[in-house]
């Protein structure tokens, strides 16, 4: 049944989880992750609200509902059934989770009904980063692909427009999705966040289980006043903790990145490009690309930015280009607040 939303009081955190399980692969993991969220009782000053969408014809558990629903997460010890109370009244019906207006409405509703000092927004689904898969001719930068709505997805500009329309700056922007850990992704939302905001994302593809919700929520429960960076670190550290036992098969990366440095990052990257254009050393750049870890082998153009700039700062011969690369690398050292990996393949990824 439904419960009336409670807008009284100001929580420390409201976590808004936008979970797009309208996908033939990921739908079972939607059930798993919401049940992880329900494993522990959160204090009154932490709200966790979910908007979840499912797909017909695959996972038939929990009544096999296939529309879009909102839940206020409440604890229970059943890891198969979602028992949290629904808070979509009237029912939402089937929504397109690849539509920016749907994201805007969820954020607007969540802020109005669960006011807090800080807001985290987690977008959960497939992610495509800067480009979609191996389709290197089509710039995508997309996430949240809704299969029953023609494969519509959220593009980064669309997310930014949606958050601007919602009108409340986000303190933690989380992507529980593949290959969203990119400078371009962070730069796209730099105007939609608080001054101390962070992004939590993976350079690599993520395993289907995604984030370890019960583990990081347990840490937040013990420290409800955690800053955005600290909450980001809880997510990153517990993600590594969860996958270390399976690192032979699950290679993972996850990092916490500061939004505050994005304008400077753009300026310094442009300065490097201009310095190199004046005195190009393409063979060294080519070696740098080959030496930098391709964090996702299926997408060889996705390379680790820190490793790229470190190689260039060490091996370029032109002083201006060399120094410009070192400056970008040094800024990355303070922009990447935490980065954790599993498996030796990804151990040199910097986030």
PDB file of C-alpha atoms in Angstrom, residues 24 108 159 211 240 264 341:
ATOM      1  CA  UNK A  24      16.452  -7.289 -20.000  1.00  0.00           C
ATOM      2  CA  UNK A 108      11.691  18.024  -7.618  1.00  0.00           C
ATOM      3  CA  UNK A 159      20.717  15.738 -17.089  1.00  0.00           C
ATOM      4  CA  UNK A 211      27.474  -0.709  -5.632  1.00  0.00           C
ATOM      5  CA  UNK A 240      36.324  -2.326  -3.352  1.00  0.00           C
ATOM      6  CA  UNK A 264      40.517  24.733 -13.951  1.00  0.00           C
ATOM      7  CA  UNK A 341      40.485  -0.808  -7.734  1.00  0.00           C
TER       8      UNK A 341
END
